[in-house]
CSV table of C-alpha atoms in Angstrom, one decimal:
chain,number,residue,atom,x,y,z
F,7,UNK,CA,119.4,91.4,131.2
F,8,UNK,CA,119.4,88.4,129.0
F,9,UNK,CA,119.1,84.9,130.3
F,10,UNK,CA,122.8,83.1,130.8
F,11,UNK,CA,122.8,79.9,129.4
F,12,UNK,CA,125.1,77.3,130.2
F,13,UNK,CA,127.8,78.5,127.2
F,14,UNK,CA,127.4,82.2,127.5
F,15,UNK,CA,127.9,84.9,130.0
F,16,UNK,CA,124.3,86.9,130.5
F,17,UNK,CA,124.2,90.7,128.8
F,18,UNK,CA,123.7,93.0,131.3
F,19,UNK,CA,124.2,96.8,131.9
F,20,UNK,CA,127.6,96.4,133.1
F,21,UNK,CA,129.3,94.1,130.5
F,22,UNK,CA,127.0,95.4,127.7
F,23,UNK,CA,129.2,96.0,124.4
F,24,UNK,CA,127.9,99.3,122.7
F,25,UNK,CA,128.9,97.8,119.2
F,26,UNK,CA,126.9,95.0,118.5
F,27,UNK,CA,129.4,93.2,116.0
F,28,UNK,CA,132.6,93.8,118.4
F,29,UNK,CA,130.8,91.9,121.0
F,30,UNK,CA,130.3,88.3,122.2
F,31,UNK,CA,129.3,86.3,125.0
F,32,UNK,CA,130.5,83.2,125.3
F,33,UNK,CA,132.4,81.4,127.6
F,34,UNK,CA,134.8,79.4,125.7
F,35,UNK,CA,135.8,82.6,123.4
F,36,UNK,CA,136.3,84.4,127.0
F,37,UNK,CA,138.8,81.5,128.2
F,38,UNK,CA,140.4,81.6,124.7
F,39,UNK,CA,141.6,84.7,125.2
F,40,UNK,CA,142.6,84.7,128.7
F,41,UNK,CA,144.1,81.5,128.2
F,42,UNK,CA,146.4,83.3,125.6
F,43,UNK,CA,147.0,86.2,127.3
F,44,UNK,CA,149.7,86.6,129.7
F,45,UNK,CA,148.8,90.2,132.2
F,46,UNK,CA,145.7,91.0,133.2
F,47,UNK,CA,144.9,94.3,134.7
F,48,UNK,CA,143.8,94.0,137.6
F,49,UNK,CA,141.5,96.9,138.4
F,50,UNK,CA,139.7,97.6,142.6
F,51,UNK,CA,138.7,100.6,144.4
F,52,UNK,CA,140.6,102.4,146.8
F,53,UNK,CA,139.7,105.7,149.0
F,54,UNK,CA,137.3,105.9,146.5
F,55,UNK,CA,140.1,106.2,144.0
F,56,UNK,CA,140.9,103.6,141.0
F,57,UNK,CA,144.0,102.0,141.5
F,58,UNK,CA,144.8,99.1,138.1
F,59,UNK,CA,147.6,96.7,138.7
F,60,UNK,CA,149.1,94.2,135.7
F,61,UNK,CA,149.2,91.0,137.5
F,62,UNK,CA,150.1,87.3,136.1
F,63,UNK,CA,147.0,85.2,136.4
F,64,UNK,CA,145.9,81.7,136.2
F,65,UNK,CA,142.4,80.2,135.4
F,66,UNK,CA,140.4,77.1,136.2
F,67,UNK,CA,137.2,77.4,135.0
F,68,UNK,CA,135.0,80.8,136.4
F,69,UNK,CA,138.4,81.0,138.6
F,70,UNK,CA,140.9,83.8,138.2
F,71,UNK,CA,143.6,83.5,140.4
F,72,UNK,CA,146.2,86.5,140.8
F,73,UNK,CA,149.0,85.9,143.6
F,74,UNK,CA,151.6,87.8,145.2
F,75,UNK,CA,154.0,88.3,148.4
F,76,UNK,CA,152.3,88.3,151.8
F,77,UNK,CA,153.4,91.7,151.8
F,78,UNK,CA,152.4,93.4,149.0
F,79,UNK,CA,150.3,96.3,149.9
F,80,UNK,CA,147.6,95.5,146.8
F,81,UNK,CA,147.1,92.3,148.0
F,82,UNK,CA,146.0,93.4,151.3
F,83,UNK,CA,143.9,95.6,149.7
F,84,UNK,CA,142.1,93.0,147.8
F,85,UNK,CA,140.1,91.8,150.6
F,86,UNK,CA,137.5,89.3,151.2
F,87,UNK,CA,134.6,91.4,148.9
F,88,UNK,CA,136.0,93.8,146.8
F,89,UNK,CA,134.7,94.3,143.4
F,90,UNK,CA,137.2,93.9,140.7
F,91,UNK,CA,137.3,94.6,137.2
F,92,UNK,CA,139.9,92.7,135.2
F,93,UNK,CA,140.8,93.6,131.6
F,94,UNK,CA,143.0,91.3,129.2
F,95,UNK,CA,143.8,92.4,125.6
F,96,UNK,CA,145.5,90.8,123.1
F,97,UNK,CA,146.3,93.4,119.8
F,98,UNK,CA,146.5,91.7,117.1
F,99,UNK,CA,147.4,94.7,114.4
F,100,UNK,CA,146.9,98.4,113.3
F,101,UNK,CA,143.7,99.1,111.1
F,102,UNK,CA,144.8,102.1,109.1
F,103,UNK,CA,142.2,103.9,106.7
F,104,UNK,CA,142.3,106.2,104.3
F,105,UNK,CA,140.8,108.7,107.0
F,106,UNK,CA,142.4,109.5,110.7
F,107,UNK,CA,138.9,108.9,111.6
F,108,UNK,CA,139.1,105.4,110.5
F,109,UNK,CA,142.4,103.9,112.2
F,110,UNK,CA,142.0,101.3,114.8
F,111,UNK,CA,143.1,98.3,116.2
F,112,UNK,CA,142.4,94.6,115.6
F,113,UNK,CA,142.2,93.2,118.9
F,114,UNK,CA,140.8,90.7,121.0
F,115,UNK,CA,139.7,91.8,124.9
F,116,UNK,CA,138.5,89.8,127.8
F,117,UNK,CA,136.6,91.9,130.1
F,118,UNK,CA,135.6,90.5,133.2
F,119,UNK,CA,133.4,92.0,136.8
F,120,UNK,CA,133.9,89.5,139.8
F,121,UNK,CA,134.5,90.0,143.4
F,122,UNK,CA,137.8,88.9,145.3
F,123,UNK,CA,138.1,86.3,147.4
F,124,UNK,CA,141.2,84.6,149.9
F,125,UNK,CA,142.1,81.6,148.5
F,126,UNK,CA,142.2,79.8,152.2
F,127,UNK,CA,141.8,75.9,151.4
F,128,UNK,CA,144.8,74.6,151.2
F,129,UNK,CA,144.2,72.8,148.1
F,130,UNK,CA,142.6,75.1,146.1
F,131,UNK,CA,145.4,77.2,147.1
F,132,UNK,CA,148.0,74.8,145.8
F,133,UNK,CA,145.7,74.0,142.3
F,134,UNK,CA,145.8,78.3,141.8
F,135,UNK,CA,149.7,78.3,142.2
F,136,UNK,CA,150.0,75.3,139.6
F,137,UNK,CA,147.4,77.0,137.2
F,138,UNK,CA,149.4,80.1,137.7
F,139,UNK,CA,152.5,78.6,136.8
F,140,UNK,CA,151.2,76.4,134.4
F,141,UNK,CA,149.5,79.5,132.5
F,142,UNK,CA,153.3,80.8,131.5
F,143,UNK,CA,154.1,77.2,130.0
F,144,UNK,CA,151.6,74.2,130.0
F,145,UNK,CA,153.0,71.4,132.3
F,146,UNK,CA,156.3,73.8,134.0
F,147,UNK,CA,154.9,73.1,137.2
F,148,UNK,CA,155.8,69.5,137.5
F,149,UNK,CA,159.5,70.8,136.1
F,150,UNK,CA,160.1,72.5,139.3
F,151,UNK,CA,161.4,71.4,143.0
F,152,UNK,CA,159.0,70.7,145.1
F,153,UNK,CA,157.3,73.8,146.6
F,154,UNK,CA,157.4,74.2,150.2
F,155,UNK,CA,154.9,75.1,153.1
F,156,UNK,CA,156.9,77.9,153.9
F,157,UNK,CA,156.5,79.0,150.0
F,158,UNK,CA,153.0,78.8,149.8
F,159,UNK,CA,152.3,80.7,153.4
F,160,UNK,CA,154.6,83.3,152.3
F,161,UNK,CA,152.0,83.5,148.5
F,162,UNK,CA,148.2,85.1,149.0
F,163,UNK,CA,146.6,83.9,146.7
F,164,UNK,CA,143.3,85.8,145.8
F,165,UNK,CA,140.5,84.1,143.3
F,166,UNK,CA,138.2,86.8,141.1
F,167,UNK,CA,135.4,84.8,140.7
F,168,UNK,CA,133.6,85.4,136.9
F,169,UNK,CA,130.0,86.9,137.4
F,170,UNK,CA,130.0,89.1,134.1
F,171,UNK,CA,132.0,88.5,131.4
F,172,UNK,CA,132.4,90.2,127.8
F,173,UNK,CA,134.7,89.8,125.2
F,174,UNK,CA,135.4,92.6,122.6
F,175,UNK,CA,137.0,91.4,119.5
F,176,UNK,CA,137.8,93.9,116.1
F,177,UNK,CA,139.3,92.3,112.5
F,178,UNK,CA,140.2,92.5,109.3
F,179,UNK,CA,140.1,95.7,107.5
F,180,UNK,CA,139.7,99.2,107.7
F,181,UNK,CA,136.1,100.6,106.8
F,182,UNK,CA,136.3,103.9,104.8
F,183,UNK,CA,134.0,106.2,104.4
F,184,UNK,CA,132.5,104.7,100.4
F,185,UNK,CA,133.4,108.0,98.9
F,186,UNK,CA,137.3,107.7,100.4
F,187,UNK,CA,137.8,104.4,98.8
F,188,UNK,CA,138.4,106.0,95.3
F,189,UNK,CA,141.4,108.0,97.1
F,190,UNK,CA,145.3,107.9,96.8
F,191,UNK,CA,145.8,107.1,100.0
F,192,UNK,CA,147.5,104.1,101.5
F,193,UNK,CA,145.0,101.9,103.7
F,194,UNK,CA,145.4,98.9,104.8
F,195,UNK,CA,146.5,96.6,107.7
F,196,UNK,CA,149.5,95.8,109.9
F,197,UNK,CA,149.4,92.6,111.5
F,198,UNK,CA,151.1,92.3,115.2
F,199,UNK,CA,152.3,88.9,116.4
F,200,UNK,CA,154.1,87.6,119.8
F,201,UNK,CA,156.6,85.4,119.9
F,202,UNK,CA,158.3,83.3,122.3
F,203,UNK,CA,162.3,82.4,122.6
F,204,UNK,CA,164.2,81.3,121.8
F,205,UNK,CA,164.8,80.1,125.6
F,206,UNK,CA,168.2,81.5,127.2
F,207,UNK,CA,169.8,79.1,130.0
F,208,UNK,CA,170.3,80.6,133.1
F,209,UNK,CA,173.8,81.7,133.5
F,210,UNK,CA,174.5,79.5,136.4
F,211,UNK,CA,172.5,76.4,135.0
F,212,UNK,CA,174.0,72.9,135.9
F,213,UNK,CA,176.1,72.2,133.1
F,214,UNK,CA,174.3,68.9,130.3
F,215,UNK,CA,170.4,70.1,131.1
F,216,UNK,CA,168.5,70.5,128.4
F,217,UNK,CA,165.5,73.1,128.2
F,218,UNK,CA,162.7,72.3,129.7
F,219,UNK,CA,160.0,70.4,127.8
F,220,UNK,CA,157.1,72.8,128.3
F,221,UNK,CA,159.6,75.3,127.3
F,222,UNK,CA,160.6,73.5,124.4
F,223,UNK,CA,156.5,72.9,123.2
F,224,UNK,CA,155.9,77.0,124.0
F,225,UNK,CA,159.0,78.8,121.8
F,226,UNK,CA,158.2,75.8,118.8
F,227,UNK,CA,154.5,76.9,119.1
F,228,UNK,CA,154.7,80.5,119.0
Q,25,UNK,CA,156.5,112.1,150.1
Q,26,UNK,CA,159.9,113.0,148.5
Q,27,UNK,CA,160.0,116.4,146.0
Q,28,UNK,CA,159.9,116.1,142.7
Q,29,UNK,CA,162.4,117.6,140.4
Q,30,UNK,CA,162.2,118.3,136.5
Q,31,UNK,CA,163.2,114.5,135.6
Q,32,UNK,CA,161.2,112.7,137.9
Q,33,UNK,CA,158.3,112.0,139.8
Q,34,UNK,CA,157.2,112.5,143.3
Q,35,UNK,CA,157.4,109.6,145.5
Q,36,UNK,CA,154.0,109.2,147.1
Q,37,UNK,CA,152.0,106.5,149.3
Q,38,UNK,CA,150.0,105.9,145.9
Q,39,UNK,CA,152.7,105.0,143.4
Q,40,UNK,CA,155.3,104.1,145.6
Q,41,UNK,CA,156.6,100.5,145.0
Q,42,UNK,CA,157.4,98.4,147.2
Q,43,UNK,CA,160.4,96.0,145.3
Q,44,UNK,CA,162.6,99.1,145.3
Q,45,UNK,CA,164.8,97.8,142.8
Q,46,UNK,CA,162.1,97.4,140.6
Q,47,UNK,CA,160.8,101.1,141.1
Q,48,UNK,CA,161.5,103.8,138.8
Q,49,UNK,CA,160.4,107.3,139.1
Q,50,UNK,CA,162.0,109.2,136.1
Q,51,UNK,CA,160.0,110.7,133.6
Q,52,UNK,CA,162.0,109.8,130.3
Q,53,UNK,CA,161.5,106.2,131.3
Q,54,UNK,CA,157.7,106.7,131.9
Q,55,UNK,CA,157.5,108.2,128.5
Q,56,UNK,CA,159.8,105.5,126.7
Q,57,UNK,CA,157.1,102.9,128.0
Q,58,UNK,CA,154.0,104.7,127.0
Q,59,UNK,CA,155.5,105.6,123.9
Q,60,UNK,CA,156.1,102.1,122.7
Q,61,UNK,CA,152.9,100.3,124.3
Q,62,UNK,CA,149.7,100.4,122.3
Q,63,UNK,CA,147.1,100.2,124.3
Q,64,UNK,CA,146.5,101.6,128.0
Q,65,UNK,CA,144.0,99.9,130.6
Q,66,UNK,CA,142.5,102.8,131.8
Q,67,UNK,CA,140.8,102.4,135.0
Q,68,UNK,CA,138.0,104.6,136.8
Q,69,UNK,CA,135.0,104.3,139.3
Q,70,UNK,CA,131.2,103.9,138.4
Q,71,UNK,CA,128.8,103.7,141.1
Q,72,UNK,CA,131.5,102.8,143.3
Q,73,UNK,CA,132.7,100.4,141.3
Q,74,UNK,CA,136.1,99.1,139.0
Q,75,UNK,CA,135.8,99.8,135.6
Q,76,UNK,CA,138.7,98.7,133.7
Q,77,UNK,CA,138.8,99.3,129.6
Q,78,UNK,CA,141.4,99.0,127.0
Q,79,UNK,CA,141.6,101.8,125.0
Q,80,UNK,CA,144.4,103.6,122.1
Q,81,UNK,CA,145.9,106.3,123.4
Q,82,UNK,CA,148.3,109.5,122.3
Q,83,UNK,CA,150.7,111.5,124.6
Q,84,UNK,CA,151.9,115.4,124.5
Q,85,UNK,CA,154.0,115.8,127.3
Q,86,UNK,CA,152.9,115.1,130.4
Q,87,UNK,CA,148.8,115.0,129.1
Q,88,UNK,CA,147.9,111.5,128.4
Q,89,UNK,CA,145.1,111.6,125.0
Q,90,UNK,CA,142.0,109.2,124.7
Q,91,UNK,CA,139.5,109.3,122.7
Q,92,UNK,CA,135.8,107.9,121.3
Q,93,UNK,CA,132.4,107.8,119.9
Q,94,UNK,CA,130.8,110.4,121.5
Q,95,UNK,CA,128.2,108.1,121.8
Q,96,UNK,CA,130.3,105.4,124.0
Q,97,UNK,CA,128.8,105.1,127.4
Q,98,UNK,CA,132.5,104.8,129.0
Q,99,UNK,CA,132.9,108.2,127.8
Q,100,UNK,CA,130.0,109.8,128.7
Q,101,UNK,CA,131.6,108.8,132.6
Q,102,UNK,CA,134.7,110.1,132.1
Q,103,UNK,CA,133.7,113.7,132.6
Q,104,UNK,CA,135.4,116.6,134.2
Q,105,UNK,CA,137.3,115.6,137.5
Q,106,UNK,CA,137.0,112.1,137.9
Q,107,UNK,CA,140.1,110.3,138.8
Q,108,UNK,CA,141.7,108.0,136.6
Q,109,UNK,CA,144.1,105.0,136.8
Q,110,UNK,CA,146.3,103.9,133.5
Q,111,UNK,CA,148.4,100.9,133.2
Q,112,UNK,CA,151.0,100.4,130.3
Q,113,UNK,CA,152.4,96.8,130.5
Q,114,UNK,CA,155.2,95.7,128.2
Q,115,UNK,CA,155.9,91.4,128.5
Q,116,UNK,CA,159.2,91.3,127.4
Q,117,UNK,CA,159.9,87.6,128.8
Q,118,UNK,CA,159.0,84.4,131.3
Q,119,UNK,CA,161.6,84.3,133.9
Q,120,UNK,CA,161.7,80.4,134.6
Q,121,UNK,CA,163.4,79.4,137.5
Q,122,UNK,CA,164.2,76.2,139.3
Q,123,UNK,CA,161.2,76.5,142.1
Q,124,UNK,CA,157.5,77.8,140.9
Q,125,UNK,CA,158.3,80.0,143.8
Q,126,UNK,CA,160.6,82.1,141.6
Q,127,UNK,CA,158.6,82.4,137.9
Q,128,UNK,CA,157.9,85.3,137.4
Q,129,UNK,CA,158.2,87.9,134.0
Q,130,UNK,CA,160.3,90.3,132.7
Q,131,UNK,CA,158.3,93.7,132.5
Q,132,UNK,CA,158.1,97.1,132.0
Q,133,UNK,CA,155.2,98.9,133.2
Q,134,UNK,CA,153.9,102.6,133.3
Q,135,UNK,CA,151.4,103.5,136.0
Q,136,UNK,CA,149.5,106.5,136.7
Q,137,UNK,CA,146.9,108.2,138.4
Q,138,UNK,CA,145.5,111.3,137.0
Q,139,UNK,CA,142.4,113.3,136.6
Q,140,UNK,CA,140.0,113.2,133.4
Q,141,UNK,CA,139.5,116.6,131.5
Q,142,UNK,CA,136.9,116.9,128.4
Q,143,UNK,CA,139.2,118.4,125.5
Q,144,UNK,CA,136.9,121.0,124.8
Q,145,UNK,CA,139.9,123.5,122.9
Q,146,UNK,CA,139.8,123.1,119.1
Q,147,UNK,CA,143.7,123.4,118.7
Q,148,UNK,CA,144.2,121.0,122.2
Q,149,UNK,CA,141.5,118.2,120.7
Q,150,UNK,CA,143.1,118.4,117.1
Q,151,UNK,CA,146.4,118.0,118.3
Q,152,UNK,CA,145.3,115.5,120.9
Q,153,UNK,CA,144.0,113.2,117.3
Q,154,UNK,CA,147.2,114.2,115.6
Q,155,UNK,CA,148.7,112.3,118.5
Q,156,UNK,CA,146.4,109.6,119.4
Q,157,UNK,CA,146.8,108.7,115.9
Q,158,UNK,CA,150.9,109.4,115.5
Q,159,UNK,CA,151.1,107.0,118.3
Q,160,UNK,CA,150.8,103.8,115.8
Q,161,UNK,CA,152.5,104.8,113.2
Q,162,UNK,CA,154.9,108.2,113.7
Q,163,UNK,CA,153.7,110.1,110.6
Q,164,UNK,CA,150.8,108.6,109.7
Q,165,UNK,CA,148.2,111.9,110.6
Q,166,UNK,CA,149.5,113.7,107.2
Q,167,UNK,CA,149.5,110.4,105.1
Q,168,UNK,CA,145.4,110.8,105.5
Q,169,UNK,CA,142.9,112.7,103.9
Q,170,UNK,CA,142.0,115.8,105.8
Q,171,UNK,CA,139.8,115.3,108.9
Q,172,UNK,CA,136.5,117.0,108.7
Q,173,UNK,CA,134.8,119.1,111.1
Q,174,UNK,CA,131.9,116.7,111.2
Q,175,UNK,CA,134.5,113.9,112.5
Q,176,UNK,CA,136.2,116.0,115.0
Q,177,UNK,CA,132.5,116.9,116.6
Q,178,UNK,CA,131.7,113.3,116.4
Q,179,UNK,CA,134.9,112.3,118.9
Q,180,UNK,CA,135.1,113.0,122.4
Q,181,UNK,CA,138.5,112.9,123.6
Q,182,UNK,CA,139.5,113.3,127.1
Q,183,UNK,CA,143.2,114.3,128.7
Q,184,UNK,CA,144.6,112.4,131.7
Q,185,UNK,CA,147.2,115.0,133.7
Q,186,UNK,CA,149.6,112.7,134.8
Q,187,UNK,CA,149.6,113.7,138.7
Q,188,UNK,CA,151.4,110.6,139.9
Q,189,UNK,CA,153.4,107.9,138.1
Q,190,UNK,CA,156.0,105.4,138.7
Q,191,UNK,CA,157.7,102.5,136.6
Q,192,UNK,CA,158.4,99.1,137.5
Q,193,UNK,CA,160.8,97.3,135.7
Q,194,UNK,CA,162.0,93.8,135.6
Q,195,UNK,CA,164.7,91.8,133.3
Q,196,UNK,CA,167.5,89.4,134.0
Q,197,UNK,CA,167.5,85.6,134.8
Q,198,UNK,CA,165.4,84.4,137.7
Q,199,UNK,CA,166.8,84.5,140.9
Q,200,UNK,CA,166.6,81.2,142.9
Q,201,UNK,CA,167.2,80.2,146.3
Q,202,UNK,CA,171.1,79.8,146.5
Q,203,UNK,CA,170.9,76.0,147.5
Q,204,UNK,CA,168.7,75.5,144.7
Q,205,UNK,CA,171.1,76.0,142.1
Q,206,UNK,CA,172.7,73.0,142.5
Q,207,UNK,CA,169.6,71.0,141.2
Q,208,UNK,CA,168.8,69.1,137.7
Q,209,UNK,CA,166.0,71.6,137.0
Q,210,UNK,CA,166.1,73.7,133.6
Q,211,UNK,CA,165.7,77.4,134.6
Q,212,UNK,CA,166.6,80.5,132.3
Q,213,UNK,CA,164.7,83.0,129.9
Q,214,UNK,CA,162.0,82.8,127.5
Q,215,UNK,CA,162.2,86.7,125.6
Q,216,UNK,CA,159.2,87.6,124.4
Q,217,UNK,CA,159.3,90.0,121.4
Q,218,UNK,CA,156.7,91.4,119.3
Q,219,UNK,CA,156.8,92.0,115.8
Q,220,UNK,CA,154.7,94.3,112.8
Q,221,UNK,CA,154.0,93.1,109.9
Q,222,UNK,CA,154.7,93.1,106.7
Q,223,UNK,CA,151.8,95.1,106.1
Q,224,UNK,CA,148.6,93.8,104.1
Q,225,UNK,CA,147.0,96.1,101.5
Q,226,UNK,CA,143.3,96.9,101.8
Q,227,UNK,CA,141.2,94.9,99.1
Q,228,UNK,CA,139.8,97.8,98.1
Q,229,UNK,CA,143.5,100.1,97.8
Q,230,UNK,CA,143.3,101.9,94.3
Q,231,UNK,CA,146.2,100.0,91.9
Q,232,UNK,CA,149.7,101.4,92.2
Q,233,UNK,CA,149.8,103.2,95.6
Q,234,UNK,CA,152.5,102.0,97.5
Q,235,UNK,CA,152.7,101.4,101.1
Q,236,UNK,CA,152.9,104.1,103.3
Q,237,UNK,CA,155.9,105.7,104.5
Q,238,UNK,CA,154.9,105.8,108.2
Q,239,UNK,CA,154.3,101.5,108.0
Q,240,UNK,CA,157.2,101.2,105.6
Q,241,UNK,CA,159.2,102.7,108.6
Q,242,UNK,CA,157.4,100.9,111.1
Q,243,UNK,CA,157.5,97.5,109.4
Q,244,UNK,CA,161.5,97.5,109.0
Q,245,UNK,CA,161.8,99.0,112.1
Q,246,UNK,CA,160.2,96.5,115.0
């Protein structure tokens, strides 16, 4: 394996990307994406059996956090210990070549091996429940009643801490076999974007209250 | 575990779910989700641990088609008989509501356990890469130079039997404590829609070919 350094995730067997030029380590490429992303799959063992979950998330720093109700069977699952693999991808268009053999996506994927934890402290439990709400709209947290102690006993919180860490990322355009390119076949690119709003008021919203200004900043941004 | 009948899937302790109004267990509505997503999670064990991969995928039926470099390590460990988790998420909105306590997003999501199976059949693994490649662009297979034999050989592709699967669903405004509905906070939808296109021609693309039909269609269409 190579030597982490203080801006990059070590290579290892595990997160080792086969295709040298889809590949990259670093950290702040790795946060990009999950910072953009809104699911993660959320992938453990059970009975020796995969199960994969899509679950909201929130980071802060190596810290995923992924919540839930007291009662949800996963969570209990995800016990003190388990490894957890955790994929988020963001596609980004079709590739299409002249050749089948040629089509893919342009994409960019966060892949990440950690081991879950119980959020027990009480505030890191409370700083994972704002960075989980905060991840769907920077700052909503402070828009919201106060959250009670009842709330939060009711929410496990469960942190994947990041030990290895790849991102996969594919652009631009298809690459044809050279012979093909002299073909009359289309080829080309279709570019896939995500956008947000614009925001619908709840039906039984107080009447003279504007949308919310993290809302506001999200569905002008993207 | 309740029967199954032609439309639907059993109910088992593996897929049940436990929001029963977020549960769905018929097959078209499996199908309509993993027909419209792009890319599965795909989730299996290696040395007892998660592995959790993004990957393109086609569907026949109930067989759920992936494919690969037959060089790709992931695939090398998908062999005969190992079972297999897929998740198919769809964000089709943040659900914002007055408390943190009620966020959440509106969803629709395909799981499924199943069991991987080399395609080893010529007709199953050409049909499988007919699909796998109809699945971005309806059509698009016969819009491409013939696939060689050399290509097919060089791609492993794998079928997942779907054995169990379930859908969870969410939409609709959030839904806050009833007390809470009375306060100054902003709460409604933010719809989340993704969009193709238009699509970009390939720098190399021989003068006067037009776009495709299959990304004509799919460009006016979503």
């Amino acid at each position: 394996m190579t030597e982490p350094t203080q801006d990059s995730f070590p290579v290892t067997p595990t997160n080792k990307i086969r295709v040298a030029k889809r590949a990259n380590y670093d950290r702040d490429t790795l946060f990009a994406i999950l910072d953009e992303g809104l699911i993660a799959q959320v992938g453990f063992v059970l009975d020796d059996k995969p199960i994969v979950l899509p679950m909201a998330y929130g980071r802060i720093d190596d810290q995923i956090y992924i919540h839930g109700a007291k009662a949800a069977r996963m969570l209990k699952k995800l016990k003190e210990g388990l490894p957890v693999c955790l994929n988020v991808t963001l596609v980004d268009g079709l590739v299409l070549g002249r050749a089948a053999f040629h089509h893919t996506m342009n994409f960019r994927s966060a892949n990440i091996h950690g081991t879950a934890r119980l959020v027990e402290d009480e505030k890191e439990k409370y700083d994972a429940l704002v960075a989980i709400t905060d991840h769907l709209a920077p700052g909503r947290w402070d828009e919201t009643r106060e959250t009670t102690k009842k709330e939060i006993n009711a929410t496990t919180v469960i942190a994947v801490t990041i030990e290895q860490a790849a991102s996969k990322i594919r652009g631009g355009m298809p690459i044809d076999d050279e012979e093909d390119y002299d073909l009359d076949f289309w080829a080309g690119v279709v570019p896939i974007s995500t956008s947000f709003g614009p925001a619908i008021d709840d039906a039984r919203l107080k009447a003279g209250i504007p949308v919310a200004d993290s809302i506001r900043k999200l569905t002008s941004r993207r």
